[in-house]
Short mmCIF file of C-alpha atoms in Angstrom, two decimals:
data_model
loop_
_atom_site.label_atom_id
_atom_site.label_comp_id
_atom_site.label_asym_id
_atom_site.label_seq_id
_atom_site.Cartn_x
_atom_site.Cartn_y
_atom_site.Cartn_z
CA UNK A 1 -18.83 16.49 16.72
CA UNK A 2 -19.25 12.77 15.16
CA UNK A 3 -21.42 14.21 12.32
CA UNK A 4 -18.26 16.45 11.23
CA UNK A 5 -16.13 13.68 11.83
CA UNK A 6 -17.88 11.49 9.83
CA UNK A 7 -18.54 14.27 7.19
CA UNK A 8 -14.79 14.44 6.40
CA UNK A 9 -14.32 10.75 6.38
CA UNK A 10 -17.46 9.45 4.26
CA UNK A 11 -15.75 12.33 1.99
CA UNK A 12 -12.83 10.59 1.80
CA UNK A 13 -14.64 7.36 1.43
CA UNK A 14 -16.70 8.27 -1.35
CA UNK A 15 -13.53 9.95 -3.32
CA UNK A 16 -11.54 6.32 -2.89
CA UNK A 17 -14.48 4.73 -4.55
CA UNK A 18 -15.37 6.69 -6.99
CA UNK A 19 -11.29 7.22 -7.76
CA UNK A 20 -10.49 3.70 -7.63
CA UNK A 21 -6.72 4.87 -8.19
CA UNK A 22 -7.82 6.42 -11.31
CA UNK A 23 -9.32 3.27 -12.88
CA UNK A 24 -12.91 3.67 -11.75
CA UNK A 25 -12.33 7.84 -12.26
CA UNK A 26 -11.92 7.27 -15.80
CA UNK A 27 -14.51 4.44 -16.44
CA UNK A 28 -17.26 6.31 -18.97
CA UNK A 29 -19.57 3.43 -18.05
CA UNK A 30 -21.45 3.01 -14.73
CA UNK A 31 -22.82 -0.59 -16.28
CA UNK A 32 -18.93 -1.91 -16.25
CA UNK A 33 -17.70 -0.06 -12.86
CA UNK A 34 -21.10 -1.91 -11.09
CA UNK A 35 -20.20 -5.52 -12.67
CA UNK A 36 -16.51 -5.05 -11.47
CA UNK A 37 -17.89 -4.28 -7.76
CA UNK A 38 -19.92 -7.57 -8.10
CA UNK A 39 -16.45 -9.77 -8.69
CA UNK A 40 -14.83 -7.92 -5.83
CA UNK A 41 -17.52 -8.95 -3.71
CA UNK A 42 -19.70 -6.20 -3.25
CA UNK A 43 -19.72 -3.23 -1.73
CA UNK A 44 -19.77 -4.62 2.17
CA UNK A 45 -16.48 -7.13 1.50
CA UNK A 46 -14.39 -4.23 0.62
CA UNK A 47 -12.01 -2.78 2.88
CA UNK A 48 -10.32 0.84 1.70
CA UNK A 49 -6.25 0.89 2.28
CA UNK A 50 -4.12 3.83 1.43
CA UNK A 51 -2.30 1.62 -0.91
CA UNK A 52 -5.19 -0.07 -3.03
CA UNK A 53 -7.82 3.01 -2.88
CA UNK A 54 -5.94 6.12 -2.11
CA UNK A 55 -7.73 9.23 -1.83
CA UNK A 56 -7.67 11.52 -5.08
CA UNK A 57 -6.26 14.66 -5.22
CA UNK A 58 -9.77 16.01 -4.77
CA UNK A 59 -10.10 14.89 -1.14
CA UNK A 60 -6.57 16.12 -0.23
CA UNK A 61 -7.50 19.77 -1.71
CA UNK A 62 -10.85 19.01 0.69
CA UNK A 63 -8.31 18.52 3.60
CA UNK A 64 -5.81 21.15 2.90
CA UNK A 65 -8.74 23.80 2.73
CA UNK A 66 -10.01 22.12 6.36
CA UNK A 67 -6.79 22.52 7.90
CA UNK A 68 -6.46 26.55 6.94
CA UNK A 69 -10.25 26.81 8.28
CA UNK A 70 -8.86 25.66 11.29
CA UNK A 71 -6.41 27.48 12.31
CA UNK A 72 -7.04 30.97 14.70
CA UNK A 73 -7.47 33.63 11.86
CA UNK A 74 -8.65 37.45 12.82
CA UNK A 75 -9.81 38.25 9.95
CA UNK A 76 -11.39 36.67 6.84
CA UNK A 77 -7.83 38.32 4.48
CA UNK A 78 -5.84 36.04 7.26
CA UNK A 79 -7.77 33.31 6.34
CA UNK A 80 -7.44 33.95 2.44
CA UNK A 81 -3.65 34.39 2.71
CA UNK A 82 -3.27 31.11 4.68
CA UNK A 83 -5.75 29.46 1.92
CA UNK A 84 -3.01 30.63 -0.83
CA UNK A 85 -0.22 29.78 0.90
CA UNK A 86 -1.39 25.97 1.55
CA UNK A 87 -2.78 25.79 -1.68
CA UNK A 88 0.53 26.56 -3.57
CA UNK A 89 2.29 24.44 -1.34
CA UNK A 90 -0.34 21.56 -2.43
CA UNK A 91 0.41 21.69 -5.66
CA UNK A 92 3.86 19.84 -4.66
CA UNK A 93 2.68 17.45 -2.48
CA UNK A 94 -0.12 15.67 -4.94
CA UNK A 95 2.71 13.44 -5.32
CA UNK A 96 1.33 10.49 -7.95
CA UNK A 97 -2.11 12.45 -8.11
CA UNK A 98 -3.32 14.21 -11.09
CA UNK A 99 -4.28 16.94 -9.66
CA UNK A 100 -7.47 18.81 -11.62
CA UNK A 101 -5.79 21.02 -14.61
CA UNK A 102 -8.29 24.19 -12.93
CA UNK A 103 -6.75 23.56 -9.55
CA UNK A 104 -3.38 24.08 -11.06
CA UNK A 105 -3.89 26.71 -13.53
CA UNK A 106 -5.53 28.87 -10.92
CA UNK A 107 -2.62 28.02 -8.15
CA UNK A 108 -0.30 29.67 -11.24
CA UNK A 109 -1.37 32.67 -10.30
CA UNK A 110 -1.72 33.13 -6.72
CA UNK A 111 0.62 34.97 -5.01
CA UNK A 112 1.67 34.16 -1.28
CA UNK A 113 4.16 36.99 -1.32
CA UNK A 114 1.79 39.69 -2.38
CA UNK A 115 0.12 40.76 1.07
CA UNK A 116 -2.43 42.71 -0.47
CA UNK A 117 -3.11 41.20 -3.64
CA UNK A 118 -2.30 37.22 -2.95
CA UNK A 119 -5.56 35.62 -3.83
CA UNK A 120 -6.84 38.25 -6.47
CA UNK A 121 -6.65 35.70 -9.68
CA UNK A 122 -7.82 36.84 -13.05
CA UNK A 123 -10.73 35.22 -14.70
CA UNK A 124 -10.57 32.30 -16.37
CA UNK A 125 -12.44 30.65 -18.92
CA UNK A 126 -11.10 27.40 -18.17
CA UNK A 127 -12.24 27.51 -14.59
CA UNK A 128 -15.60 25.94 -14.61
CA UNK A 129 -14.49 22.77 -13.74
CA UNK A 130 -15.63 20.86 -10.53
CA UNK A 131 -12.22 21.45 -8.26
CA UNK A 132 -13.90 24.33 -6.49
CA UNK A 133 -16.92 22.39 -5.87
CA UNK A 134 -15.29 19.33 -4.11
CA UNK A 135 -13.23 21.17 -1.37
CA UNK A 136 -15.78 23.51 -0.33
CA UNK A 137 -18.07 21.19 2.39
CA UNK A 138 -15.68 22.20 4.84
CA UNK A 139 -16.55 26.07 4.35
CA UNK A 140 -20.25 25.04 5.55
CA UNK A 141 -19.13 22.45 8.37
CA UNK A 142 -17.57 25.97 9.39
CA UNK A 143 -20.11 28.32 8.97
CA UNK A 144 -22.88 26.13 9.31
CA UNK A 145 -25.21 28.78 11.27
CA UNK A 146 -28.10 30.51 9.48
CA UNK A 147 -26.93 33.48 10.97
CA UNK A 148 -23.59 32.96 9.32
CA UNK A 149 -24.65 32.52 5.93
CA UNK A 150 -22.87 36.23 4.72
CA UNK A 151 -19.81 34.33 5.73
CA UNK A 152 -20.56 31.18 4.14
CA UNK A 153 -20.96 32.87 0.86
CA UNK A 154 -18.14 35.05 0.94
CA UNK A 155 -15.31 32.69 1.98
CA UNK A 156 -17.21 30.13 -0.29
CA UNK A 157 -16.87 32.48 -3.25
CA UNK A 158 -13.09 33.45 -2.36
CA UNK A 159 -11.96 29.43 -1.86
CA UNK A 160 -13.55 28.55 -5.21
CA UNK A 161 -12.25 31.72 -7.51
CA UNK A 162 -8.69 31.09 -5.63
CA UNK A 163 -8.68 28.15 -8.06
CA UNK A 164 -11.56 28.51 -10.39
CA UNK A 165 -12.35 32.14 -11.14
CA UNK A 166 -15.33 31.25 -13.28
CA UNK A 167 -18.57 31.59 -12.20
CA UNK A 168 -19.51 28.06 -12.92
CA UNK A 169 -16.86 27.07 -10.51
CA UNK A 170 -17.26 28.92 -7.99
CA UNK A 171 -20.82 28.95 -7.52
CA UNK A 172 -20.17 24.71 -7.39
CA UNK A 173 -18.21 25.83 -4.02
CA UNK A 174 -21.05 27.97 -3.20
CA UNK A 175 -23.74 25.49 -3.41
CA UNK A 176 -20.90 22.18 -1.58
CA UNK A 177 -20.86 24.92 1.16
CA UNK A 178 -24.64 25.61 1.52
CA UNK A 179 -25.50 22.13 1.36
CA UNK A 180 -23.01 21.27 4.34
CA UNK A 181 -24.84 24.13 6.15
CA UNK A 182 -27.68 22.89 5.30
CA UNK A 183 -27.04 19.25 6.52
CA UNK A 184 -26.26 20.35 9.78
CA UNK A 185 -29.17 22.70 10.51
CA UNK A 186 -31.39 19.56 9.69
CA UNK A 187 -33.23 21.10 6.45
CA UNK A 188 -34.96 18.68 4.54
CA UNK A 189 -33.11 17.49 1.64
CA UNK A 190 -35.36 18.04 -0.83
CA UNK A 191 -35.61 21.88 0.04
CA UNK A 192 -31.57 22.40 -0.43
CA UNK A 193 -31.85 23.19 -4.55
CA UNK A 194 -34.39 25.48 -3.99
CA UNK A 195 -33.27 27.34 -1.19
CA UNK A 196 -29.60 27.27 -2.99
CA UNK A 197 -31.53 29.50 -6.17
CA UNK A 198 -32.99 32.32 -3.34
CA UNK A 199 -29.13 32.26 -2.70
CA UNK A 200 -27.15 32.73 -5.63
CA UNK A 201 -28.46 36.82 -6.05
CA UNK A 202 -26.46 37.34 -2.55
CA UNK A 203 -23.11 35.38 -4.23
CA UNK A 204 -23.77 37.96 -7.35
CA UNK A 205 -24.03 40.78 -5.15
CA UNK A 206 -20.85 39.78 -3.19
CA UNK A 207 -18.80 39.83 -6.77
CA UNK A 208 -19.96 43.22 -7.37
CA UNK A 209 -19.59 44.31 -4.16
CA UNK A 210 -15.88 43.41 -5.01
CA UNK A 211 -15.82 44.51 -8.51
CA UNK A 212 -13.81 41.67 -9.49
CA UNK A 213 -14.31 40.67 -13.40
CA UNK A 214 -17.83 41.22 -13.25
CA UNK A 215 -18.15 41.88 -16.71
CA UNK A 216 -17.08 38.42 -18.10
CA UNK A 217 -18.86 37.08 -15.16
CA UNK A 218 -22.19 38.09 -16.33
CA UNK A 219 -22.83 36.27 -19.13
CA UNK A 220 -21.00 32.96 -17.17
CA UNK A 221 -23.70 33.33 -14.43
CA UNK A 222 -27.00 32.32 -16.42
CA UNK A 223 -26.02 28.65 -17.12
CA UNK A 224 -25.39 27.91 -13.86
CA UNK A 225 -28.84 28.85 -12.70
CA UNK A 226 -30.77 27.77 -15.82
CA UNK A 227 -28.96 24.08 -15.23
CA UNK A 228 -30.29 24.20 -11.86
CA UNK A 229 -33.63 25.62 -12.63
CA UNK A 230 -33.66 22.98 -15.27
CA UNK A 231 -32.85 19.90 -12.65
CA UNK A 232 -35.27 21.15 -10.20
CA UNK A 233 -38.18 21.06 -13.14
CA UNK A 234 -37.25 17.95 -13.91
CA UNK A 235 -37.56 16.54 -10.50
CA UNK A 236 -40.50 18.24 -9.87
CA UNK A 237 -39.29 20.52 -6.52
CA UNK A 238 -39.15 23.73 -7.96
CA UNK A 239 -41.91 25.35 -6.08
CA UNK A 240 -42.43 25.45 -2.49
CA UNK A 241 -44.67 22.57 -1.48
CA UNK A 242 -43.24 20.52 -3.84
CA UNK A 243 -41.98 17.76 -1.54
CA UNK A 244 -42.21 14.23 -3.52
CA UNK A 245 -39.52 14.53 -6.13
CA UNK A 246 -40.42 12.74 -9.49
CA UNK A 247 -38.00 9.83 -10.82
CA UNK A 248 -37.85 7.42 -13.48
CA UNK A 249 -39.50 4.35 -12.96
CA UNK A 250 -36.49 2.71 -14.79
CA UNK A 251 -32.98 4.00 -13.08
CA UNK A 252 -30.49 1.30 -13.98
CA UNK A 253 -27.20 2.15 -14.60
CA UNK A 254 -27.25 2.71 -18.17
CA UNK A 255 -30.01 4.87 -17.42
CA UNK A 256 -28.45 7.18 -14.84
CA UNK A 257 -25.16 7.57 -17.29
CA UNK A 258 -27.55 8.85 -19.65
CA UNK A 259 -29.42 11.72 -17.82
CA UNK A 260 -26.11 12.52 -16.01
CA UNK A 261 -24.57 13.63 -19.17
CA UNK A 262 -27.98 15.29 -20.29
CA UNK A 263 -27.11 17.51 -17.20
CA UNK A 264 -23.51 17.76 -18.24
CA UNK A 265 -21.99 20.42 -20.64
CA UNK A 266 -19.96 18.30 -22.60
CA UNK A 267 -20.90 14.91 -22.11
CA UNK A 268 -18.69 14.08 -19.10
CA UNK A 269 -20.89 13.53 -16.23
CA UNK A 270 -19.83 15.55 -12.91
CA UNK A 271 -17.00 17.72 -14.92
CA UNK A 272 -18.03 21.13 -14.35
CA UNK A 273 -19.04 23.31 -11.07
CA UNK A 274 -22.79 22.63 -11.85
CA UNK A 275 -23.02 19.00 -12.26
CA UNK A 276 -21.03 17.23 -9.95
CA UNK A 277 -23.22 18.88 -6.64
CA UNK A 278 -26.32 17.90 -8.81
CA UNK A 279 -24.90 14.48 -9.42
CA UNK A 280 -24.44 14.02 -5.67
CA UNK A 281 -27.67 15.78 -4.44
CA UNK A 282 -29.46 14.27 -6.55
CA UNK A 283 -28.10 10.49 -5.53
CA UNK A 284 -28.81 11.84 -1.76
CA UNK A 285 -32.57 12.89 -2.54
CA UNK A 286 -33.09 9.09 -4.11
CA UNK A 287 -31.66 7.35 -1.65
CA UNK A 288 -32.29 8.69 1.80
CA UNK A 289 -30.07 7.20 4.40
CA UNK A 290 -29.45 4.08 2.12
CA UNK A 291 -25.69 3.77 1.98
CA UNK A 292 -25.35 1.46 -0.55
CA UNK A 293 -28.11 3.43 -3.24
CA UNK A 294 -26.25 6.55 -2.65
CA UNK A 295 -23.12 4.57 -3.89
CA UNK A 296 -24.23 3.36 -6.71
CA UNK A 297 -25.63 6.69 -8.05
CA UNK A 298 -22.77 8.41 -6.95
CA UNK A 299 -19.42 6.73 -6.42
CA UNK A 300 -20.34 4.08 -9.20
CA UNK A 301 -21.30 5.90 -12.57
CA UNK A 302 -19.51 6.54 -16.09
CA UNK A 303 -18.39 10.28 -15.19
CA UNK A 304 -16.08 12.28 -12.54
CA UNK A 305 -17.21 9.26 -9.74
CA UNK A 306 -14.23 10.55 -7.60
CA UNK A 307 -15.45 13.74 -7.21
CA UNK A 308 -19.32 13.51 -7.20
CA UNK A 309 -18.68 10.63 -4.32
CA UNK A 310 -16.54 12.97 -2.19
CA UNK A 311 -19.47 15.40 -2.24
CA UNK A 312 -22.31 12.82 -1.37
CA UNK A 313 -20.27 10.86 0.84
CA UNK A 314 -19.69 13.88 2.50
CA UNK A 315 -23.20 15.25 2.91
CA UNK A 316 -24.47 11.67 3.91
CA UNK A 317 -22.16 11.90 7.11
CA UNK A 318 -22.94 15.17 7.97
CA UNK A 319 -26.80 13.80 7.73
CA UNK A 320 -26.35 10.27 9.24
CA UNK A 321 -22.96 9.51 10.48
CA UNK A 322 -21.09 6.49 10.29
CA UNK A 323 -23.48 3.89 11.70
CA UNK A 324 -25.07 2.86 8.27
CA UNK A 325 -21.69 2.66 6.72
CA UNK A 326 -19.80 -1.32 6.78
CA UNK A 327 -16.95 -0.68 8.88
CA UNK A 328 -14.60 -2.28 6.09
CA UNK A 329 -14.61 1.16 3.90
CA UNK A 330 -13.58 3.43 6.49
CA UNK A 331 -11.68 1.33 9.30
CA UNK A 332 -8.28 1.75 7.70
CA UNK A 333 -9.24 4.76 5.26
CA UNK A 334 -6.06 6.30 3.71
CA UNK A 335 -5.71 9.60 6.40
CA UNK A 336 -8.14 8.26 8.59
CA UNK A 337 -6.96 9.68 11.54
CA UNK A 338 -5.89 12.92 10.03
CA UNK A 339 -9.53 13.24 8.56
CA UNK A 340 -10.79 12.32 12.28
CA UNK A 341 -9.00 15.36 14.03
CA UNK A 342 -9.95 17.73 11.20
CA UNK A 343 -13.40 16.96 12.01
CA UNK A 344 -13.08 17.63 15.18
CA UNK A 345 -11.32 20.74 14.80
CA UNK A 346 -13.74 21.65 12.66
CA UNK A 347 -16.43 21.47 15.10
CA UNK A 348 -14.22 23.15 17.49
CA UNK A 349 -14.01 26.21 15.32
CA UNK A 350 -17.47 26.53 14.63
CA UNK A 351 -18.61 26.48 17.58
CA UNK A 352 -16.35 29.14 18.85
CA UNK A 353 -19.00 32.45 19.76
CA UNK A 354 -16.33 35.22 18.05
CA UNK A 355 -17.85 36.20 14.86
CA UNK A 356 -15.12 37.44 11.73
CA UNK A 357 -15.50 40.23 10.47
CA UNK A 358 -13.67 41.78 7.55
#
């Protein structure tokens, strides 16, 4: 149960970072964000309040998606009707939040009074942004079990078109999802990208199984795999075997804004479905169970920082727990208690034995 907990609140820890209340969200250089964490003391003589580092509207989406995977659904349609009926609601209470222009534009169209039709969105070529990605971990923490993995990618698939009906957003909630699952069954990080490629032909097979829009999906799919085929070239960890993964000798912070937006599809670093799990996996696989590396590659960089922390920080609890963390950044997190009891919850459900079924 801790690892959950602390999943949901080293989420929420790396989003407040990496937000900053919009100031470090909107920094396009990681050089200036790192010399501003010097003057504020570092990263250990910070201490996270709801007023000065508030969580984004990325973690609450995280939390509102938890709190419908909590509750005692029958069937997976219950579950998608509750998803669409908290999600609309959301979209009021981001009160002071810019909430991601995909999230919204996708909420436009659901439809909580349509009992048959109430998450069925159209596709949309706006949707490949990174809102599916970030509110997906919870999907894994839920169906964590190898032998729940036809769940995983189903409800994955459904939480991330609900709001992003573009393949490049949705498979970002695919692969949040997988890596939570991933976490907690104790896989070796650097086996996660390519076990996530031997899964992506079960997510296509899902969409035609549902013959939703799989026309304009089709030629949306390739770039998400080619971008990950491409990272796990780079990195050397394509094959099986291939267990040491290669990085530059020089990885400053000018540096890592550069290849970050070399992985990027329009120069914004973390933007899209694709990049902003890359972003974070990729900060995880360098830095191991160092805290403070992971935050600088991931919470402190010239790109979406907010939502490329919330992933890591995420996945780095559900690998290590709080223990490693300085108690300053989590002690009197924004939610803290809220995110607490979802993680337990969480665990609760999981571990339940009924399996659900369509």
């Amino acid at each position: 149960m801790e690892k959950f907990q602390a999943g949901m609140v080293l989420g929420a820890v790396g989003d407040a970072l990496g937000y900053r209340k919009g100031r470090w969200e909107f920094c396009t250089s990681g050089r200036q964000i790192q010399e501003e964490l010097e003057t504020l003391g570092g990263l250990g003589a910070l201490k996270l309040d709801p007023d000065n580092w508030p969580l984004s509207d990325g973690a609450l989406m995280h939390m509102t998606t938890t709190e419908a995977l909590v509750t005692d659904y029958w069937c997976l349609e219950d579950l998608y009707r509750e998803l669409v009926r908290v999600y609309v609601e959301s979209m009021v209470s981001l009160q002071g939040r810019p909430p991601d222009p995909g999230t919204v534009e996708g909420c436009v169209h659901l439809k909580p009074n349509n009992f048959l039709l109430a998450w069925h969105t159209p596709f949309n070529e706006k949707g490949s942004g990174f809102g599916a990605a970030t509110k997906a971990m919870c999907v894994g923490m839920r169906y964590w079990q190898p032998q729940r993995l036809d769940n995983l990618v189903e409800v994955s698939i459904e939480t991330g078109r609900m709001t992003h009906n573009h393949p490049t957003g949705f498979l970002g909630s695919l692969t949040t999802a997988l890596f939570a699952s991933y976490a907690l069954q104790g896989k070796p990080v650097v086996s996660w990208g390519r076990d996530l490629m031997k899964v992506i032909p079960k997510a296509e097979e899902f969409c035609r199984k549902t013959i939703r829009h799989m026309a304009e999906y089709q030629e949306k799919w390739f770039y998400f795999e080619a971008k990950w085929q491409f990272y796990l070239e780079e990195r050397g960890i394509e094959e099986e075997g291939q267990n040491k993964p290669l990085f530059p000798d020089r990885y400053d912070a000018e540096e890592t804004d550069k290849l970050y937006k070399r992985w990027s599809s329009e120069g914004r670093a973390g933007r899209r479905g694709h990049d902003a799990p890359m972003i974070a996996y990729d900060a995880l696989l360098a830095s191991g169970s160092d805290w403070n590396e992971l935050c600088r590659r991931a919470m402190f960089h010239g790109g979406e920082s907010g939502a490329t922390g919330l992933i890591a920080g995420c996945l780095y609890g559900l690998l290590y727990g709080l223990s490693q963390v300085p108690a300053g950044l989590h002690q009197d997190l924004d939610r803290r208690q809220r995110l607490e009891d979802l993680g337990a919850e969480l665990h609760r459900a999981a571990s339940a034995e009924k399996i659900i079924e369509k």
